[in-house]
Amino acid sequence: NGLFLALILFGGVIIPAASLPGPLSVIAPWLPSGALAEALTQVVVSGHSPGLGSILVLAAWLVGGTTVAARTFRWS
C-alpha cells in the first residue's frame, strides 16, 4: 500500500508532474500512475485518444511486471 501511495503522489496524480521538483518531474511520466493519469486526462479533458507515449509506457510496465512476477513468484 505504501508503494501505491508513493506512485500516486509522485506519478502526477495528486501533485501535477510540472510542479514536482527537478528529477521527480522528469521521472513522473515514466511511472505507471503518471502514464495512466496522462492518458485519462487526454481522454476526459480533450476527448482525444491517449497518446502513443502513454500507451507504450503502460505496456512496458505490463510486460516488465508480468515477467518479474512470473520469475519470482513461488507457491509455498
mmCIF file of N, CA, C and O in Angstrom:
data_model
loop_
_atom_site.group_PDB
_atom_site.id
_atom_site.type_symbol
_atom_site.label_atom_id
_atom_site.label_comp_id
_atom_site.label_asym_id
_atom_site.label_seq_id
_atom_site.Cartn_x
_atom_site.Cartn_y
_atom_site.Cartn_z
ATOM 1 N N ASN A 1 0.809 -1.191 0.000
ATOM 2 C CA ASN A 1 0.000 0.000 0.000
ATOM 3 C C ASN A 1 0.856 1.261 0.000
ATOM 4 O O ASN A 1 0.467 2.264 -0.582
ATOM 5 N N GLY A 2 1.989 1.190 0.683
ATOM 6 C CA GLY A 2 2.884 2.343 0.712
ATOM 7 C C GLY A 2 3.436 2.660 -0.663
ATOM 8 O O GLY A 2 3.543 3.827 -1.050
ATOM 9 N N LEU A 3 3.781 1.621 -1.425
ATOM 10 C CA LEU A 3 4.283 1.824 -2.784
ATOM 11 C C LEU A 3 3.201 2.438 -3.666
ATOM 12 O O LEU A 3 3.473 3.343 -4.455
ATOM 13 N N PHE A 4 1.968 1.969 -3.504
ATOM 14 C CA PHE A 4 0.857 2.518 -4.278
ATOM 15 C C PHE A 4 0.660 4.001 -3.968
ATOM 16 O O PHE A 4 0.473 4.815 -4.881
ATOM 17 N N LEU A 5 0.709 4.355 -2.701
ATOM 18 C CA LEU A 5 0.557 5.759 -2.324
ATOM 19 C C LEU A 5 1.699 6.611 -2.866
ATOM 20 O O LEU A 5 1.487 7.740 -3.319
ATOM 21 N N ALA A 6 2.925 6.078 -2.844
ATOM 22 C CA ALA A 6 4.065 6.818 -3.397
ATOM 23 C C ALA A 6 3.900 7.012 -4.903
ATOM 24 O O ALA A 6 4.202 8.089 -5.431
ATOM 25 N N LEU A 7 3.428 5.993 -5.611
ATOM 26 C CA LEU A 7 3.219 6.120 -7.056
ATOM 27 C C LEU A 7 2.148 7.153 -7.369
ATOM 28 O O LEU A 7 2.267 7.918 -8.326
ATOM 29 N N ILE A 8 1.092 7.183 -6.571
ATOM 30 C CA ILE A 8 0.038 8.174 -6.790
ATOM 31 C C ILE A 8 0.562 9.584 -6.506
ATOM 32 O O ILE A 8 0.303 10.520 -7.250
ATOM 33 N N LEU A 9 1.321 9.708 -5.425
ATOM 34 C CA LEU A 9 1.825 11.021 -5.033
ATOM 35 C C LEU A 9 2.842 11.556 -6.029
ATOM 36 O O LEU A 9 2.769 12.710 -6.460
ATOM 37 N N PHE A 10 3.804 10.725 -6.417
ATOM 38 C CA PHE A 10 4.895 11.192 -7.279
ATOM 39 C C PHE A 10 4.674 10.898 -8.761
ATOM 40 O O PHE A 10 5.510 11.228 -9.590
ATOM 41 N N GLY A 11 3.556 10.289 -9.107
ATOM 42 C CA GLY A 11 3.266 9.987 -10.503
ATOM 43 C C GLY A 11 2.458 11.051 -11.205
ATOM 44 O O GLY A 11 2.074 10.895 -12.348
ATOM 45 N N GLY A 12 2.189 12.142 -10.522
ATOM 46 C CA GLY A 12 1.455 13.218 -11.160
ATOM 47 C C GLY A 12 -0.041 13.123 -10.993
ATOM 48 O O GLY A 12 -0.785 13.818 -11.672
ATOM 49 N N VAL A 13 -0.509 12.262 -10.092
ATOM 50 C CA VAL A 13 -1.943 12.129 -9.880
ATOM 51 C C VAL A 13 -2.420 13.157 -8.863
ATOM 52 O O VAL A 13 -3.358 13.906 -9.120
ATOM 53 N N ILE A 14 -1.784 13.210 -7.701
ATOM 54 C CA ILE A 14 -2.178 14.161 -6.657
ATOM 55 C C ILE A 14 -1.515 15.509 -6.883
ATOM 56 O O ILE A 14 -2.166 16.542 -6.867
ATOM 57 N N ILE A 15 -0.208 15.476 -7.093
ATOM 58 C CA ILE A 15 0.554 16.698 -7.372
ATOM 59 C C ILE A 15 0.899 16.675 -8.861
ATOM 60 O O ILE A 15 1.477 15.700 -9.332
ATOM 61 N N PRO A 16 0.549 17.696 -9.623
ATOM 62 C CA PRO A 16 0.875 17.691 -11.057
ATOM 63 C C PRO A 16 2.376 17.527 -11.291
ATOM 64 O O PRO A 16 3.193 18.061 -10.544
ATOM 65 N N ALA A 17 2.730 16.769 -12.314
ATOM 66 C CA ALA A 17 4.129 16.476 -12.597
ATOM 67 C C ALA A 17 4.939 17.751 -12.840
ATOM 68 O O ALA A 17 6.111 17.821 -12.491
ATOM 69 N N ALA A 18 4.314 18.757 -13.406
ATOM 70 C CA ALA A 18 5.033 20.005 -13.696
ATOM 71 C C ALA A 18 5.446 20.739 -12.424
ATOM 72 O O ALA A 18 6.426 21.491 -12.436
ATOM 73 N N SER A 19 4.741 20.526 -11.320
ATOM 74 C CA SER A 19 5.085 21.230 -10.089
ATOM 75 C C SER A 19 5.954 20.393 -9.147
ATOM 76 O O SER A 19 6.271 20.847 -8.054
ATOM 77 N N LEU A 20 6.337 19.203 -9.554
ATOM 78 C CA LEU A 20 7.252 18.398 -8.754
ATOM 79 C C LEU A 20 8.670 18.936 -8.910
ATOM 80 O O LEU A 20 9.016 19.508 -9.944
ATOM 81 N N PRO A 21 9.528 18.742 -7.901
ATOM 82 C CA PRO A 21 10.904 19.228 -8.018
ATOM 83 C C PRO A 21 11.693 18.464 -9.078
ATOM 84 O O PRO A 21 11.404 17.310 -9.364
ATOM 85 N N GLY A 22 12.683 19.112 -9.651
ATOM 86 C CA GLY A 22 13.595 18.647 -10.697
ATOM 87 C C GLY A 22 13.479 17.219 -11.193
ATOM 88 O O GLY A 22 12.752 16.940 -12.134
ATOM 89 N N PRO A 23 14.225 16.282 -10.598
ATOM 90 C CA PRO A 23 14.253 14.916 -11.131
ATOM 91 C C PRO A 23 12.893 14.214 -11.064
ATOM 92 O O PRO A 23 12.591 13.392 -11.923
ATOM 93 N N LEU A 24 12.091 14.532 -10.077
ATOM 94 C CA LEU A 24 10.785 13.881 -9.978
ATOM 95 C C LEU A 24 9.863 14.265 -11.124
ATOM 96 O O LEU A 24 9.064 13.450 -11.587
ATOM 97 N N SER A 25 9.976 15.488 -11.611
ATOM 98 C CA SER A 25 9.128 15.900 -12.729
ATOM 99 C C SER A 25 9.525 15.193 -14.020
ATOM 100 O O SER A 25 8.702 15.029 -14.919
ATOM 101 N N VAL A 26 10.787 14.763 -14.105
ATOM 102 C CA VAL A 26 11.245 14.020 -15.282
ATOM 103 C C VAL A 26 10.827 12.561 -15.185
ATOM 104 O O VAL A 26 10.450 11.937 -16.181
ATOM 105 N N ILE A 27 10.850 12.005 -13.979
ATOM 106 C CA ILE A 27 10.535 10.591 -13.772
ATOM 107 C C ILE A 27 9.028 10.334 -13.788
ATOM 108 O O ILE A 27 8.586 9.266 -14.213
ATOM 109 N N ALA A 28 8.231 11.277 -13.344
ATOM 110 C CA ALA A 28 6.784 11.083 -13.171
ATOM 111 C C ALA A 28 6.067 10.530 -14.404
ATOM 112 O O ALA A 28 5.251 9.608 -14.261
ATOM 113 N N PRO A 29 6.310 11.015 -15.617
ATOM 114 C CA PRO A 29 5.577 10.455 -16.769
ATOM 115 C C PRO A 29 5.955 9.015 -17.095
ATOM 116 O O PRO A 29 5.229 8.330 -17.799
ATOM 117 N N TRP A 30 7.089 8.535 -16.578
ATOM 118 C CA TRP A 30 7.535 7.172 -16.855
ATOM 119 C C TRP A 30 7.014 6.166 -15.836
ATOM 120 O O TRP A 30 7.187 4.965 -16.016
ATOM 121 N N LEU A 31 6.386 6.647 -14.769
ATOM 122 C CA LEU A 31 5.767 5.754 -13.796
ATOM 123 C C LEU A 31 4.405 5.312 -14.317
ATOM 124 O O LEU A 31 3.761 6.032 -15.081
ATOM 125 N N PRO A 32 3.945 4.123 -13.936
ATOM 126 C CA PRO A 32 2.655 3.664 -14.457
ATOM 127 C C PRO A 32 1.494 4.582 -14.068
ATOM 128 O O PRO A 32 0.595 4.816 -14.873
ATOM 129 N N SER A 33 1.530 5.111 -12.859
ATOM 130 C CA SER A 33 0.444 6.008 -12.453
ATOM 131 C C SER A 33 0.489 7.320 -13.220
ATOM 132 O O SER A 33 -0.547 7.897 -13.548
ATOM 133 N N GLY A 34 1.689 7.798 -13.539
ATOM 134 C CA GLY A 34 1.817 9.026 -14.318
ATOM 135 C C GLY A 34 1.330 8.851 -15.742
ATOM 136 O O GLY A 34 0.638 9.718 -16.287
ATOM 137 N N ALA A 35 1.689 7.726 -16.348
ATOM 138 C CA ALA A 35 1.241 7.457 -17.722
ATOM 139 C C ALA A 35 -0.272 7.267 -17.774
ATOM 140 O O ALA A 35 -0.939 7.752 -18.693
ATOM 141 N N LEU A 36 -0.820 6.581 -16.773
ATOM 142 C CA LEU A 36 -2.267 6.385 -16.745
ATOM 143 C C LEU A 36 -2.996 7.705 -16.513
ATOM 144 O O LEU A 36 -4.010 7.979 -17.165
ATOM 145 N N ALA A 37 -2.471 8.531 -15.611
ATOM 146 C CA ALA A 37 -3.091 9.840 -15.359
ATOM 147 C C ALA A 37 -3.051 10.707 -16.610
ATOM 148 O O ALA A 37 -4.027 11.388 -16.941
ATOM 149 N N GLU A 38 -1.933 10.675 -17.321
ATOM 150 C CA GLU A 38 -1.814 11.460 -18.563
ATOM 151 C C GLU A 38 -2.793 10.970 -19.623
ATOM 152 O O GLU A 38 -3.457 11.759 -20.288
ATOM 153 N N ALA A 39 -2.903 9.652 -19.774
ATOM 154 C CA ALA A 39 -3.815 9.093 -20.772
ATOM 155 C C ALA A 39 -5.268 9.422 -20.431
ATOM 156 O O ALA A 39 -6.044 9.818 -21.306
ATOM 157 N N LEU A 40 -5.634 9.270 -19.170
ATOM 158 C CA LEU A 40 -7.014 9.578 -18.776
ATOM 159 C C LEU A 40 -7.323 11.059 -18.914
ATOM 160 O O LEU A 40 -8.439 11.430 -19.296
ATOM 161 N N THR A 41 -6.359 11.910 -18.623
ATOM 162 C CA THR A 41 -6.553 13.348 -18.792
ATOM 163 C C THR A 41 -6.794 13.689 -20.256
ATOM 164 O O THR A 41 -7.676 14.491 -20.573
ATOM 165 N N GLN A 42 -6.027 13.085 -21.150
ATOM 166 C CA GLN A 42 -6.216 13.346 -22.575
ATOM 167 C C GLN A 42 -7.589 12.904 -23.037
ATOM 168 O O GLN A 42 -8.236 13.580 -23.833
ATOM 169 N N VAL A 43 -8.061 11.780 -22.545
ATOM 170 C CA VAL A 43 -9.365 11.262 -22.969
ATOM 171 C C VAL A 43 -10.501 12.099 -22.390
ATOM 172 O O VAL A 43 -11.421 12.492 -23.103
ATOM 173 N N VAL A 44 -10.433 12.393 -21.095
ATOM 174 C CA VAL A 44 -11.540 13.063 -20.431
ATOM 175 C C VAL A 44 -11.591 14.553 -20.757
ATOM 176 O O VAL A 44 -12.645 15.095 -21.055
ATOM 177 N N VAL A 45 -10.447 15.217 -20.714
ATOM 178 C CA VAL A 45 -10.430 16.667 -20.897
ATOM 179 C C VAL A 45 -10.546 17.051 -22.365
ATOM 180 O O VAL A 45 -11.376 17.879 -22.734
ATOM 181 N N SER A 46 -9.710 16.448 -23.216
ATOM 182 C CA SER A 46 -9.704 16.872 -24.612
ATOM 183 C C SER A 46 -10.584 16.012 -25.508
ATOM 184 O O SER A 46 -10.880 16.393 -26.633
ATOM 185 N N GLY A 47 -10.958 14.838 -25.048
ATOM 186 C CA GLY A 47 -11.803 13.977 -25.852
ATOM 187 C C GLY A 47 -11.060 13.225 -26.941
ATOM 188 O O GLY A 47 -11.678 12.574 -27.766
ATOM 189 N N HIS A 48 -9.737 13.313 -26.945
ATOM 190 C CA HIS A 48 -8.932 12.593 -27.926
ATOM 191 C C HIS A 48 -8.440 11.281 -27.338
ATOM 192 O O HIS A 48 -8.412 11.094 -26.129
ATOM 193 N N SER A 49 -8.021 10.375 -28.220
ATOM 194 C CA SER A 49 -7.460 9.121 -27.722
ATOM 195 C C SER A 49 -6.099 9.400 -27.078
ATOM 196 O O SER A 49 -5.428 10.368 -27.434
ATOM 197 N N PRO A 50 -5.703 8.568 -26.124
ATOM 198 C CA PRO A 50 -4.429 8.810 -25.437
ATOM 199 C C PRO A 50 -3.258 8.717 -26.397
ATOM 200 O O PRO A 50 -3.303 8.005 -27.399
ATOM 201 N N GLY A 51 -2.202 9.440 -26.074
ATOM 202 C CA GLY A 51 -1.015 9.447 -26.916
ATOM 203 C C GLY A 51 -0.297 8.109 -26.906
ATOM 204 O O GLY A 51 -0.441 7.307 -25.980
ATOM 205 N N LEU A 52 0.479 7.873 -27.920
ATOM 206 C CA LEU A 52 1.211 6.619 -28.052
ATOM 207 C C LEU A 52 2.229 6.456 -26.927
ATOM 208 O O LEU A 52 2.475 5.343 -26.468
ATOM 209 N N GLY A 53 2.786 7.569 -26.458
ATOM 210 C CA GLY A 53 3.776 7.506 -25.384
ATOM 211 C C GLY A 53 3.201 6.903 -24.113
ATOM 212 O O GLY A 53 3.816 6.038 -23.492
ATOM 213 N N SER A 54 2.028 7.339 -23.718
ATOM 214 C CA SER A 54 1.389 6.803 -22.511
ATOM 215 C C SER A 54 1.077 5.319 -22.665
ATOM 216 O O SER A 54 1.274 4.535 -21.742
ATOM 217 N N ILE A 55 0.603 4.950 -23.835
ATOM 218 C CA ILE A 55 0.259 3.544 -24.075
ATOM 219 C C ILE A 55 1.514 2.677 -24.043
ATOM 220 O O ILE A 55 1.499 1.585 -23.471
ATOM 221 N N LEU A 56 2.609 3.167 -24.616
ATOM 222 C CA LEU A 56 3.852 2.394 -24.609
ATOM 223 C C LEU A 56 4.420 2.257 -23.205
ATOM 224 O O LEU A 56 4.941 1.199 -22.844
ATOM 225 N N VAL A 57 4.346 3.312 -22.410
ATOM 226 C CA VAL A 57 4.827 3.240 -21.031
ATOM 227 C C VAL A 57 4.010 2.220 -20.246
ATOM 228 O O VAL A 57 4.573 1.375 -19.530
ATOM 229 N N LEU A 58 2.695 2.259 -20.377
ATOM 230 C CA LEU A 58 1.852 1.299 -19.675
ATOM 231 C C LEU A 58 2.101 -0.129 -20.162
ATOM 232 O O LEU A 58 2.136 -1.070 -19.356
ATOM 233 N N ALA A 59 2.309 -0.314 -21.461
ATOM 234 C CA ALA A 59 2.597 -1.644 -21.995
ATOM 235 C C ALA A 59 3.945 -2.165 -21.485
ATOM 236 O O ALA A 59 4.073 -3.356 -21.159
ATOM 237 N N ALA A 60 4.936 -1.288 -21.390
ATOM 238 C CA ALA A 60 6.248 -1.704 -20.877
ATOM 239 C C ALA A 60 6.146 -2.133 -19.412
ATOM 240 O O ALA A 60 6.742 -3.139 -19.013
ATOM 241 N N TRP A 61 5.376 -1.383 -18.618
ATOM 242 C CA TRP A 61 5.184 -1.768 -17.224
ATOM 243 C C TRP A 61 4.415 -3.086 -17.130
ATOM 244 O O TRP A 61 4.680 -3.904 -16.247
ATOM 245 N N LEU A 62 3.465 -3.297 -18.010
ATOM 246 C CA LEU A 62 2.703 -4.543 -18.028
ATOM 247 C C LEU A 62 3.621 -5.728 -18.306
ATOM 248 O O LEU A 62 3.620 -6.717 -17.576
ATOM 249 N N VAL A 63 4.422 -5.616 -19.350
ATOM 250 C CA VAL A 63 5.324 -6.712 -19.723
ATOM 251 C C VAL A 63 6.387 -6.919 -18.645
ATOM 252 O O VAL A 63 6.668 -8.057 -18.239
ATOM 253 N N GLY A 64 6.985 -5.827 -18.167
ATOM 254 C CA GLY A 64 8.013 -5.943 -17.144
ATOM 255 C C GLY A 64 7.481 -6.515 -15.840
ATOM 256 O O GLY A 64 8.098 -7.399 -15.233
ATOM 257 N N GLY A 65 6.334 -6.036 -15.396
ATOM 258 C CA GLY A 65 5.747 -6.530 -14.159
ATOM 259 C C GLY A 65 5.338 -7.989 -14.247
ATOM 260 O O GLY A 65 5.539 -8.763 -13.310
ATOM 261 N N THR A 66 4.780 -8.370 -15.381
ATOM 262 C CA THR A 66 4.387 -9.765 -15.582
ATOM 263 C C THR A 66 5.604 -10.672 -15.601
ATOM 264 O O THR A 66 5.601 -11.759 -15.017
ATOM 265 N N THR A 67 6.674 -10.232 -16.260
ATOM 266 C CA THR A 67 7.901 -11.021 -16.325
ATOM 267 C C THR A 67 8.517 -11.197 -14.945
ATOM 268 O O THR A 67 8.903 -12.306 -14.561
ATOM 269 N N VAL A 68 8.615 -10.113 -14.189
ATOM 270 C CA VAL A 68 9.190 -10.199 -12.839
ATOM 271 C C VAL A 68 8.333 -11.091 -11.947
ATOM 272 O O VAL A 68 8.855 -11.922 -11.201
ATOM 273 N N ALA A 69 7.023 -10.949 -12.026
ATOM 274 C CA ALA A 69 6.133 -11.777 -11.206
ATOM 275 C C ALA A 69 6.250 -13.253 -11.580
ATOM 276 O O ALA A 69 6.284 -14.118 -10.698
ATOM 277 N N ALA A 70 6.325 -13.550 -12.867
ATOM 278 C CA ALA A 70 6.422 -14.940 -13.308
ATOM 279 C C ALA A 70 7.745 -15.574 -12.873
ATOM 280 O O ALA A 70 7.796 -16.762 -12.556
ATOM 281 N N ARG A 71 8.804 -14.795 -12.845
ATOM 282 C CA ARG A 71 10.123 -15.338 -12.475
ATOM 283 C C ARG A 71 10.316 -15.443 -10.968
ATOM 284 O O ARG A 71 11.091 -16.291 -10.517
ATOM 285 N N THR A 72 9.673 -14.610 -10.209
ATOM 286 C CA THR A 72 9.953 -14.591 -8.781
ATOM 287 C C THR A 72 8.869 -15.238 -7.917
ATOM 288 O O THR A 72 9.135 -15.571 -6.774
ATOM 289 N N PHE A 73 7.658 -15.420 -8.424
ATOM 290 C CA PHE A 73 6.575 -15.973 -7.620
ATOM 291 C C PHE A 73 6.754 -17.480 -7.480
ATOM 292 O O PHE A 73 7.011 -18.180 -8.446
ATOM 293 N N ARG A 74 6.606 -17.950 -6.258
ATOM 294 C CA ARG A 74 6.677 -19.388 -5.991
ATOM 295 C C ARG A 74 5.535 -19.774 -5.061
ATOM 296 O O ARG A 74 5.263 -19.094 -4.083
ATOM 297 N N TRP A 75 4.899 -20.884 -5.359
ATOM 298 C CA TRP A 75 3.878 -21.425 -4.464
ATOM 299 C C TRP A 75 4.593 -22.033 -3.273
ATOM 300 O O TRP A 75 5.525 -22.796 -3.420
ATOM 301 N N SER A 76 4.141 -21.729 -2.072
ATOM 302 C CA SER A 76 4.797 -22.284 -0.879
ATOM 303 C C SER A 76 4.071 -23.501 -0.376
ATOM 304 O O SER A 76 2.927 -23.594 -0.280
#
